[in-house]
Amino acid sequence: MDLLEQLNGLAAKLEVRLSQAATEAELESARVDFLGRKGRLAELMSHLRELSPEERPAFGQTANAVKQKLTAMLDARRAEQEQAAESAFLASFDPTVPGRTLWNGSLHPITLAMEEVCSVFRSMGYEIAGGPEVETDFNCFEALNMPPEHPARDMQDTLYISDKVLLRTHTSCVQVRTMMSRKPPLAVIGPGKVYRRDSDVTHTPMFHQIEGLLVDRRVTMADLRGTLTAFVRAVFGSGTRVRFRPSFFPFTEPSVEVDMSCTRCGGHGHVDGQPCRICKGSGWLEILGSGMVDPAVFSAVGYDPEEVSGFAFGLGVERIAMLKYGLTDLRMNFENDVRFLHQFPV
Ligand code: DAH
């Protein structure tokens, strides 16, 4: 057959071949067959030399035109295939279904409050101390000036594990552990879980406390006042007022309870003419218990009460968290509802 005719016939042959090429690989093999280095077009071109000089230009031009045509056919078919693949992909799912949301983790309000309190005291030079939640009777009561028959033990509803082993009812045991393992001077805070047989709207059987203890020579009530005032203002704002009320704890003498001006009414006792519901109209909120370490406690841990003095304090973390974040129900802290937990900043 005439070479020109054969050239012109290539497009029709490719047409047939493409109509059967369903996959990308089949398309590629068609390209190699027709346009590859040893393909049909190349084969026909190799006969160029056999033509007379007059025939060559026409043949060359036709070959170029055919090459362009074949290339265009292959490109069009490839585009068609890609289009079909994309349509099939889009048809395989519903693009209007909302995507999966990634939850950002956040810290629990108790953790946030705990970290904030600890960081205030750390900035004042206090070290973090700890102890186990399962404690001895000695560390929890006896060394803290509550001998077996002491009526103060009635203040605590204790969960006993055995006669002398119990779940700690307060973090004050950290005081005992610290003093028994170290020499003064020292300043520590002990955050942790405590347990009591108590469960109602305002009490949970497990809750969190932070204990503080400072022991040195000539520590006075003025140090206690200054430290705790600075602490309350660091957490609740520099305008917060603080008052110290005489109180009683077996392990401190004298003892005080510390109140601060109400976070909601600012100490006025009322909001919009109504009694404030956070402070019940008093303008004050009790925030922690404190006092000068009782000499009997120093004696129990082997410190000389004539040589050293100190102050201690204990606060409830749930209460701080509730006041700080305006929580209204203590139990929210323990229900693990992500809609609640999600509201706290990382
Ligand atoms: N341990 C006390 C309680 O659980 C709180 C407390 C009061 C701790 C006075 C202290 C303190 O260190 O000095 O109620």
CSV table of N, CA, C and O in Angstrom, one decimal, residues 123-234:
chain,number,residue,atom,x,y,z
A,123,SER,N,5.8,30.1,92.5
A,123,SER,CA,6.5,31.4,92.3
A,123,SER,C,6.9,32.1,93.6
A,123,SER,O,7.8,33.0,93.6
A,124,MET,N,6.3,31.7,94.7
A,124,MET,CA,6.8,32.2,96.0
A,124,MET,C,7.9,31.3,96.6
A,124,MET,O,8.2,31.5,97.8
A,125,GLY,N,8.3,30.3,95.9
A,125,GLY,CA,9.4,29.5,96.3
A,125,GLY,C,9.0,28.2,97.0
A,125,GLY,O,9.9,27.5,97.5
A,126,TYR,N,7.7,27.8,97.0
A,126,TYR,CA,7.3,26.6,97.6
A,126,TYR,C,7.6,25.4,96.7
A,126,TYR,O,7.6,25.6,95.4
A,127,GLU,N,7.9,24.3,97.3
A,127,GLU,CA,8.1,23.0,96.5
A,127,GLU,C,6.9,22.2,96.5
A,127,GLU,O,6.1,22.3,97.5
A,128,ILE,N,6.7,21.4,95.5
A,128,ILE,CA,5.5,20.5,95.5
A,128,ILE,C,5.9,19.2,96.2
A,128,ILE,O,7.0,18.6,96.0
A,129,ALA,N,5.1,18.8,97.2
A,129,ALA,CA,5.3,17.6,97.9
A,129,ALA,C,4.1,16.7,97.7
A,129,ALA,O,3.0,17.1,97.3
A,130,GLY,N,4.3,15.4,98.0
A,130,GLY,CA,3.1,14.5,97.8
A,130,GLY,C,3.1,13.4,98.8
A,130,GLY,O,3.9,13.3,99.7
A,131,GLY,N,2.2,12.5,98.7
A,131,GLY,CA,2.0,11.4,99.5
A,131,GLY,C,1.0,10.5,99.0
A,131,GLY,O,0.2,10.9,98.1
A,132,PRO,N,0.9,9.2,99.5
A,132,PRO,CA,-0.1,8.3,99.0
A,132,PRO,C,-1.5,8.6,99.5
A,132,PRO,O,-1.7,9.3,100.5
A,133,GLU,N,-2.5,8.1,98.7
A,133,GLU,CA,-3.9,8.3,99.1
A,133,GLU,C,-4.3,7.3,100.2
A,133,GLU,O,-5.2,7.6,101.0
A,134,VAL,N,-3.6,6.2,100.2
A,134,VAL,CA,-3.8,5.2,101.3
A,134,VAL,C,-2.8,5.6,102.4
A,134,VAL,O,-1.6,5.6,102.2
A,135,GLU,N,-3.3,6.0,103.6
A,135,GLU,CA,-2.4,6.5,104.6
A,135,GLU,C,-2.5,5.7,105.9
A,135,GLU,O,-3.4,4.9,106.1
A,136,THR,N,-1.6,6.0,106.8
A,136,THR,CA,-1.7,5.4,108.1
A,136,THR,C,-2.5,6.4,109.0
A,136,THR,O,-2.6,7.6,108.8
A,137,ASP,N,-3.0,5.8,110.0
A,137,ASP,CA,-3.8,6.5,111.0
A,137,ASP,C,-2.9,7.6,111.7
A,137,ASP,O,-3.3,8.7,111.9
A,138,PHE,N,-1.6,7.2,111.8
A,138,PHE,CA,-0.6,8.1,112.5
A,138,PHE,C,-0.5,9.4,111.6
A,138,PHE,O,-0.6,10.5,112.2
A,139,ASN,N,-0.2,9.2,110.3
A,139,ASN,CA,0.0,10.4,109.5
A,139,ASN,C,-1.3,11.3,109.3
A,139,ASN,O,-1.2,12.5,109.1
A,140,CYS,N,-2.4,10.6,109.3
A,140,CYS,CA,-3.6,11.3,109.0
A,140,CYS,C,-4.2,12.0,110.3
A,140,CYS,O,-4.8,13.0,110.2
A,141,PHE,N,-4.1,11.3,111.4
A,141,PHE,CA,-4.7,11.8,112.6
A,141,PHE,C,-3.7,12.0,113.8
A,141,PHE,O,-3.6,13.1,114.3
A,142,GLU,N,-3.1,10.9,114.2
A,142,GLU,CA,-2.3,11.0,115.4
A,142,GLU,C,-1.3,12.0,115.5
A,142,GLU,O,-1.2,12.8,116.4
A,143,ALA,N,-0.4,12.1,114.4
A,143,ALA,CA,0.7,13.1,114.4
A,143,ALA,C,0.1,14.5,114.3
A,143,ALA,O,0.8,15.5,114.6
A,144,LEU,N,-1.1,14.6,113.9
A,144,LEU,CA,-1.8,15.9,113.7
A,144,LEU,C,-2.6,16.3,114.9
A,144,LEU,O,-3.6,17.0,114.9
A,145,ASN,N,-2.1,15.8,116.1
A,145,ASN,CA,-2.7,16.2,117.3
A,145,ASN,C,-4.2,15.7,117.5
A,145,ASN,O,-5.0,16.3,118.1
A,146,MET,N,-4.4,14.5,116.9
A,146,MET,CA,-5.7,13.9,117.1
A,146,MET,C,-5.5,12.4,117.6
A,146,MET,O,-5.6,11.5,116.8
A,147,PRO,N,-5.3,12.3,118.9
A,147,PRO,CA,-5.1,10.9,119.4
A,147,PRO,C,-6.4,10.1,119.3
A,147,PRO,O,-7.4,10.7,119.0
A,148,PRO,N,-6.3,8.8,119.4
A,148,PRO,CA,-7.4,7.9,119.1
A,148,PRO,C,-8.8,8.4,119.7
A,148,PRO,O,-9.8,8.3,119.0
A,149,GLU,N,-8.8,8.9,120.9
A,149,GLU,CA,-10.1,9.3,121.4
A,149,GLU,C,-10.5,10.8,121.2
A,149,GLU,O,-11.4,11.3,121.7
A,150,HIS,N,-9.6,11.4,120.4
A,150,HIS,CA,-9.9,12.9,120.2
A,150,HIS,C,-11.2,13.1,119.5
A,150,HIS,O,-11.5,12.5,118.5
A,151,PRO,N,-12.0,14.0,120.1
A,151,PRO,CA,-13.3,14.3,119.5
A,151,PRO,C,-13.2,14.8,118.1
A,151,PRO,O,-14.2,14.7,117.3
A,152,ALA,N,-12.1,15.4,117.8
A,152,ALA,CA,-12.0,16.0,116.4
A,152,ALA,C,-12.1,15.0,115.3
A,152,ALA,O,-12.4,15.3,114.2
A,153,ARG,N,-11.8,13.7,115.7
A,153,ARG,CA,-11.9,12.7,114.7
A,153,ARG,C,-13.3,12.5,114.2
A,153,ARG,O,-13.6,12.0,113.1
A,154,ASP,N,-14.2,13.0,115.0
A,154,ASP,CA,-15.6,12.9,114.6
A,154,ASP,C,-16.0,13.8,113.5
A,154,ASP,O,-16.9,13.7,112.8
A,155,MET,N,-15.1,14.8,113.3
A,155,MET,CA,-15.3,15.8,112.2
A,155,MET,C,-15.2,15.1,110.8
A,155,MET,O,-15.6,15.7,109.8
A,156,GLN,N,-14.5,14.0,110.8
A,156,GLN,CA,-14.2,13.4,109.5
A,156,GLN,C,-14.9,12.1,109.4
A,156,GLN,O,-14.8,11.3,110.3
A,157,ASP,N,-15.5,11.8,108.3
A,157,ASP,CA,-16.1,10.5,108.1
A,157,ASP,C,-15.1,9.7,107.3
A,157,ASP,O,-15.0,9.9,106.1
A,158,THR,N,-14.4,8.9,108.0
A,158,THR,CA,-13.2,8.2,107.4
A,158,THR,C,-13.5,6.9,106.7
A,158,THR,O,-14.4,6.2,107.3
A,159,LEU,N,-12.9,6.7,105.6
A,159,LEU,CA,-13.0,5.3,105.0
A,159,LEU,C,-11.8,4.5,105.4
A,159,LEU,O,-10.7,4.8,105.0
A,160,TYR,N,-12.1,3.5,106.2
A,160,TYR,CA,-11.0,2.7,106.8
A,160,TYR,C,-10.7,1.5,105.9
A,160,TYR,O,-11.6,0.9,105.3
A,161,ILE,N,-9.4,1.2,105.8
A,161,ILE,CA,-9.0,0.0,105.1
A,161,ILE,C,-8.8,-1.1,106.1
A,161,ILE,O,-9.2,-2.3,105.9
A,162,SER,N,-8.1,-0.8,107.2
A,162,SER,CA,-8.0,-1.6,108.3
A,162,SER,C,-8.0,-0.7,109.5
A,162,SER,O,-8.2,0.5,109.4
A,163,ASP,N,-7.7,-1.3,110.7
A,163,ASP,CA,-7.7,-0.5,111.9
A,163,ASP,C,-6.8,0.7,111.8
A,163,ASP,O,-7.2,1.8,112.3
A,164,LYS,N,-5.6,0.5,111.3
A,164,LYS,CA,-4.6,1.6,111.3
A,164,LYS,C,-4.3,2.2,109.9
A,164,LYS,O,-3.4,3.0,109.7
A,165,VAL,N,-5.1,1.7,108.9
A,165,VAL,CA,-4.8,2.1,107.5
A,165,VAL,C,-6.2,2.7,106.9
A,165,VAL,O,-7.2,2.0,107.1
A,166,LEU,N,-6.1,3.8,106.2
A,166,LEU,CA,-7.3,4.4,105.8
A,166,LEU,C,-7.1,5.2,104.5
A,166,LEU,O,-5.9,5.4,104.1
A,167,LEU,N,-8.1,5.7,103.9
A,167,LEU,CA,-8.0,6.6,102.8
A,167,LEU,C,-7.9,8.0,103.4
A,167,LEU,O,-8.7,8.4,104.2
A,168,ARG,N,-6.9,8.7,103.0
A,168,ARG,CA,-6.7,10.0,103.7
A,168,ARG,C,-7.9,10.9,103.5
A,168,ARG,O,-8.5,11.0,102.5
A,169,THR,N,-8.2,11.6,104.6
A,169,THR,CA,-9.4,12.4,104.7
A,169,THR,C,-9.1,13.9,104.4
A,169,THR,O,-9.9,14.7,104.2
A,170,HIS,N,-7.8,14.1,104.4
A,170,HIS,CA,-7.3,15.5,104.1
A,170,HIS,C,-5.8,15.4,103.6
A,170,HIS,O,-5.2,14.3,103.8
A,171,THR,N,-5.3,16.4,103.0
A,171,THR,CA,-3.9,16.4,102.6
A,171,THR,C,-3.0,16.8,103.7
A,171,THR,O,-1.7,16.9,103.5
A,172,SER,N,-3.5,17.0,104.9
A,172,SER,CA,-2.6,17.4,106.0
A,172,SER,C,-1.6,16.4,106.3
A,172,SER,O,-0.5,16.7,106.9
A,173,CYS,N,-1.8,15.1,105.9
A,173,CYS,CA,-0.8,14.0,106.1
A,173,CYS,C,0.5,14.4,105.4
A,173,CYS,O,1.6,14.0,105.8
A,174,VAL,N,0.4,15.2,104.3
A,174,VAL,CA,1.6,15.6,103.6
A,174,VAL,C,2.5,16.4,104.5
A,174,VAL,O,3.7,16.3,104.4
A,175,GLN,N,1.9,17.2,105.4
A,175,GLN,CA,2.7,17.9,106.4
A,175,GLN,C,3.6,17.0,107.2
A,175,GLN,O,4.8,17.2,107.3
A,176,VAL,N,2.9,15.9,107.7
A,176,VAL,CA,3.6,15.0,108.6
A,176,VAL,C,4.8,14.3,107.8
A,176,VAL,O,5.9,14.2,108.2
A,177,ARG,N,4.4,13.8,106.6
A,177,ARG,CA,5.4,13.1,105.8
A,177,ARG,C,6.6,14.0,105.5
A,177,ARG,O,7.8,13.6,105.5
A,178,THR,N,6.3,15.2,105.1
A,178,THR,CA,7.4,16.2,104.8
A,178,THR,C,8.3,16.4,106.0
A,178,THR,O,9.5,16.3,105.9
A,179,MET,N,7.7,16.7,107.1
A,179,MET,CA,8.5,17.1,108.3
A,179,MET,C,9.3,15.8,108.8
A,179,MET,O,10.4,16.0,109.3
A,180,MET,N,8.7,14.6,108.6
A,180,MET,CA,9.4,13.5,109.1
A,180,MET,C,10.6,13.1,108.2
A,180,MET,O,11.5,12.3,108.6
A,181,SER,N,10.6,13.6,107.0
A,181,SER,CA,11.7,13.2,106.1
A,181,SER,C,12.7,14.3,105.8
A,181,SER,O,13.6,14.1,105.1
A,182,ARG,N,12.4,15.5,106.3
A,182,ARG,CA,13.2,16.6,106.0
A,182,ARG,C,13.5,17.5,107.3
A,182,ARG,O,12.7,17.5,108.2
A,183,LYS,N,14.5,18.3,107.2
A,183,LYS,CA,14.8,19.2,108.3
A,183,LYS,C,14.3,20.6,107.9
A,183,LYS,O,14.3,20.9,106.7
A,184,PRO,N,13.9,21.4,108.9
A,184,PRO,CA,13.6,22.8,108.5
A,184,PRO,C,14.8,23.6,108.1
A,184,PRO,O,15.9,23.1,108.5
A,185,PRO,N,14.7,24.7,107.4
A,185,PRO,CA,13.5,25.3,107.0
A,185,PRO,C,12.9,24.6,105.7
A,185,PRO,O,13.6,24.1,104.9
A,186,LEU,N,11.6,24.8,105.6
A,186,LEU,CA,10.9,24.2,104.4
A,186,LEU,C,9.6,24.9,104.0
A,186,LEU,O,9.0,25.5,104.9
A,187,ALA,N,9.3,24.9,102.8
A,187,ALA,CA,8.0,25.5,102.3
A,187,ALA,C,7.5,24.6,101.2
A,187,ALA,O,8.2,24.5,100.2
A,188,VAL,N,6.4,23.9,101.5
A,188,VAL,CA,5.9,22.9,100.5
A,188,VAL,C,4.4,23.1,100.3
A,188,VAL,O,3.7,23.6,101.2
A,189,ILE,N,3.9,22.7,99.1
A,189,ILE,CA,2.5,22.5,99.0
A,189,ILE,C,2.3,21.1,98.5
A,189,ILE,O,3.0,20.6,97.7
A,190,GLY,N,1.2,20.5,99.0
A,190,GLY,CA,0.9,19.1,98.6
A,190,GLY,C,-0.5,19.0,98.0
A,190,GLY,O,-1.5,19.1,98.7
A,191,PRO,N,-0.6,19.0,96.7
A,191,PRO,CA,-1.9,18.8,96.1
A,191,PRO,C,-2.3,17.3,96.0
A,191,PRO,O,-1.4,16.5,95.8
A,192,GLY,N,-3.6,17.0,96.0
A,192,GLY,CA,-4.0,15.6,95.8
A,192,GLY,C,-5.4,15.3,96.2
A,192,GLY,O,-6.2,16.2,96.5
A,193,LYS,N,-5.8,14.0,96.0
A,193,LYS,CA,-7.1,13.5,96.2
A,193,LYS,C,-7.3,13.2,97.7
A,193,LYS,O,-6.4,12.6,98.3
A,194,VAL,N,-8.5,13.4,98.2
A,194,VAL,CA,-8.8,13.0,99.5
A,194,VAL,C,-10.2,12.3,99.5
A,194,VAL,O,-11.0,12.5,98.6
A,195,TYR,N,-10.5,11.6,100.6
A,195,TYR,CA,-11.7,10.8,100.6
A,195,TYR,C,-12.5,10.9,101.9
A,195,TYR,O,-11.9,10.9,102.9
A,196,ARG,N,-13.8,11.0,101.7
A,196,ARG,CA,-14.7,11.0,102.9
A,196,ARG,C,-16.0,10.3,102.6
A,196,ARG,O,-16.5,10.3,101.5
A,197,ARG,N,-16.5,9.7,103.7
A,197,ARG,CA,-17.8,9.0,103.5
A,197,ARG,C,-18.9,10.1,103.5
A,197,ARG,O,-19.6,10.3,104.5
A,198,ASP,N,-19.1,10.7,102.4
A,198,ASP,CA,-20.0,11.8,102.3
A,198,ASP,C,-20.4,11.9,100.8
A,198,ASP,O,-19.6,11.9,100.0
A,199,SER,N,-21.7,12.0,100.6
A,199,SER,CA,-22.2,12.1,99.2
A,199,SER,C,-23.5,12.8,99.2
A,199,SER,O,-24.5,12.2,99.5
A,200,ASP,N,-23.5,14.0,98.7
A,200,ASP,CA,-24.8,14.7,98.5
A,200,ASP,C,-24.6,15.8,97.5
A,200,ASP,O,-23.5,15.8,96.8
A,201,VAL,N,-25.5,16.7,97.4
A,201,VAL,CA,-25.4,17.8,96.3
A,201,VAL,C,-24.1,18.6,96.4
A,201,VAL,O,-23.5,19.0,95.5
A,202,THR,N,-23.6,18.8,97.7
A,202,THR,CA,-22.4,19.6,97.8
A,202,THR,C,-21.2,18.8,98.3
A,202,THR,O,-20.2,19.4,98.6
A,203,HIS,N,-21.3,17.5,98.4
A,203,HIS,CA,-20.2,16.6,98.8
A,203,HIS,C,-20.0,15.4,97.9
A,203,HIS,O,-21.0,14.8,97.5
A,204,THR,N,-18.8,15.2,97.5
A,204,THR,CA,-18.5,13.9,96.7
A,204,THR,C,-17.5,13.1,97.6
A,204,THR,O,-16.7,13.7,98.3
A,205,PRO,N,-17.6,11.8,97.5
A,205,PRO,CA,-16.7,11.0,98.3
A,205,PRO,C,-15.2,11.2,98.1
A,205,PRO,O,-14.4,10.9,98.9
A,206,MET,N,-14.9,11.6,96.9
A,206,MET,CA,-13.5,11.9,96.6
A,206,MET,C,-13.5,13.4,96.1
A,206,MET,O,-14.4,13.8,95.4
A,207,PHE,N,-12.5,14.1,96.6
A,207,PHE,CA,-12.4,15.5,96.2
A,207,PHE,C,-10.9,15.9,96.3
A,207,PHE,O,-10.1,15.0,96.6
A,208,HIS,N,-10.6,17.1,96.0
A,208,HIS,CA,-9.2,17.5,95.9
A,208,HIS,C,-8.8,18.6,96.9
A,208,HIS,O,-9.6,19.5,97.1
A,209,GLN,N,-7.7,18.5,97.5
A,209,GLN,CA,-7.2,19.5,98.4
A,209,GLN,C,-5.8,19.9,98.1
A,209,GLN,O,-5.1,19.2,97.4
A,210,ILE,N,-5.4,21.1,98.5
A,210,ILE,CA,-4.0,21.5,98.4
A,210,ILE,C,-3.6,21.9,99.8
A,210,ILE,O,-4.3,22.8,100.5
A,211,GLU,N,-2.6,21.3,100.3
A,211,GLU,CA,-2.0,21.6,101.6
A,211,GLU,C,-0.8,22.5,101.5
A,211,GLU,O,-0.1,22.4,100.5
A,212,GLY,N,-0.6,23.4,102.4
A,212,GLY,CA,0.6,24.2,102.4
A,212,GLY,C,1.2,24.2,103.8
A,212,GLY,O,0.5,24.1,104.8
A,213,LEU,N,2.5,24.2,103.8
A,213,LEU,CA,3.3,24.2,105.1
A,213,LEU,C,4.6,25.0,104.9
A,213,LEU,O,5.3,24.8,104.0
A,214,LEU,N,4.8,26.0,105.9
A,214,LEU,CA,6.0,26.7,105.9
A,214,LEU,C,6.6,26.6,107.3
A,214,LEU,O,5.9,26.9,108.3
A,215,VAL,N,7.8,26.1,107.4
A,215,VAL,CA,8.5,26.0,108.8
A,215,VAL,C,9.8,26.7,108.7
A,215,VAL,O,10.6,26.4,107.8
A,216,ASP,N,10.1,27.5,109.7
A,216,ASP,CA,11.4,28.2,109.8
A,216,ASP,C,11.6,28.7,111.2
A,216,ASP,O,10.7,28.4,112.0
A,217,ARG,N,12.6,29.5,111.5
A,217,ARG,CA,12.7,30.1,112.8
A,217,ARG,C,11.9,31.4,112.7
A,217,ARG,O,11.8,32.1,111.7
A,218,ARG,N,11.2,31.7,113.8
A,218,ARG,CA,10.5,33.0,114.0
A,218,ARG,C,9.4,33.3,112.9
A,218,ARG,O,9.3,34.4,112.4
A,219,VAL,N,8.7,32.2,112.4
A,219,VAL,CA,7.6,32.5,111.5
A,219,VAL,C,6.4,33.0,112.4
A,219,VAL,O,6.2,32.4,113.4
A,220,THR,N,5.8,34.0,111.9
A,220,THR,CA,4.6,34.5,112.7
A,220,THR,C,3.3,34.5,111.9
A,220,THR,O,3.3,34.3,110.7
A,221,MET,N,2.3,34.9,112.6
A,221,MET,CA,1.0,35.0,112.0
A,221,MET,C,1.0,36.1,110.9
A,221,MET,O,0.2,36.0,110.0
A,222,ALA,N,1.9,37.1,111.0
A,222,ALA,CA,2.0,38.1,110.0
A,222,ALA,C,2.4,37.5,108.7
A,222,ALA,O,2.0,37.9,107.6
A,223,ASP,N,3.3,36.5,108.7
A,223,ASP,CA,3.8,35.8,107.5
A,223,ASP,C,2.6,35.0,106.9
A,223,ASP,O,2.4,35.0,105.7
A,224,LEU,N,1.8,34.4,107.8
A,224,LEU,CA,0.6,33.7,107.3
A,224,LEU,C,-0.3,34.6,106.6
A,224,LEU,O,-0.7,34.4,105.4
A,225,ARG,N,-0.6,35.7,107.2
A,225,ARG,CA,-1.5,36.7,106.6
A,225,ARG,C,-1.0,37.2,105.3
A,225,ARG,O,-1.8,37.3,104.3
A,226,GLY,N,0.3,37.6,105.3
A,226,GLY,CA,0.8,38.2,104.0
A,226,GLY,C,0.8,37.2,102.9
A,226,GLY,O,0.4,37.5,101.8
A,227,THR,N,1.2,35.9,103.2
A,227,THR,CA,1.3,34.9,102.2
A,227,THR,C,-0.1,34.6,101.6
A,227,THR,O,-0.3,34.5,100.4
A,228,LEU,N,-1.1,34.4,102.5
A,228,LEU,CA,-2.4,34.0,102.0
A,228,LEU,C,-3.1,35.1,101.3
A,228,LEU,O,-3.9,34.9,100.4
A,229,THR,N,-2.9,36.3,101.8
A,229,THR,CA,-3.5,37.5,101.1
A,229,THR,C,-2.9,37.6,99.7
A,229,THR,O,-3.7,37.7,98.7
A,230,ALA,N,-1.6,37.4,99.6
A,230,ALA,CA,-1.0,37.5,98.2
A,230,ALA,C,-1.5,36.4,97.3
A,230,ALA,O,-1.8,36.6,96.2
A,231,PHE,N,-1.7,35.2,97.9
A,231,PHE,CA,-2.2,34.1,97.2
A,231,PHE,C,-3.6,34.3,96.6
A,231,PHE,O,-3.9,34.2,95.4
A,232,VAL,N,-4.5,34.7,97.5
A,232,VAL,CA,-5.9,35.0,97.1
A,232,VAL,C,-6.0,36.0,96.0
A,232,VAL,O,-6.7,35.9,95.0
A,233,ARG,N,-5.2,37.1,96.2
A,233,ARG,CA,-5.2,38.2,95.2
A,233,ARG,C,-4.6,37.7,93.8
A,233,ARG,O,-5.0,38.2,92.8
A,234,ALA,N,-3.6,36.8,93.9
A,234,ALA,CA,-3.0,36.3,92.7
A,234,ALA,C,-4.0,35.5,91.9
A,234,ALA,O,-4.1,35.6,90.6
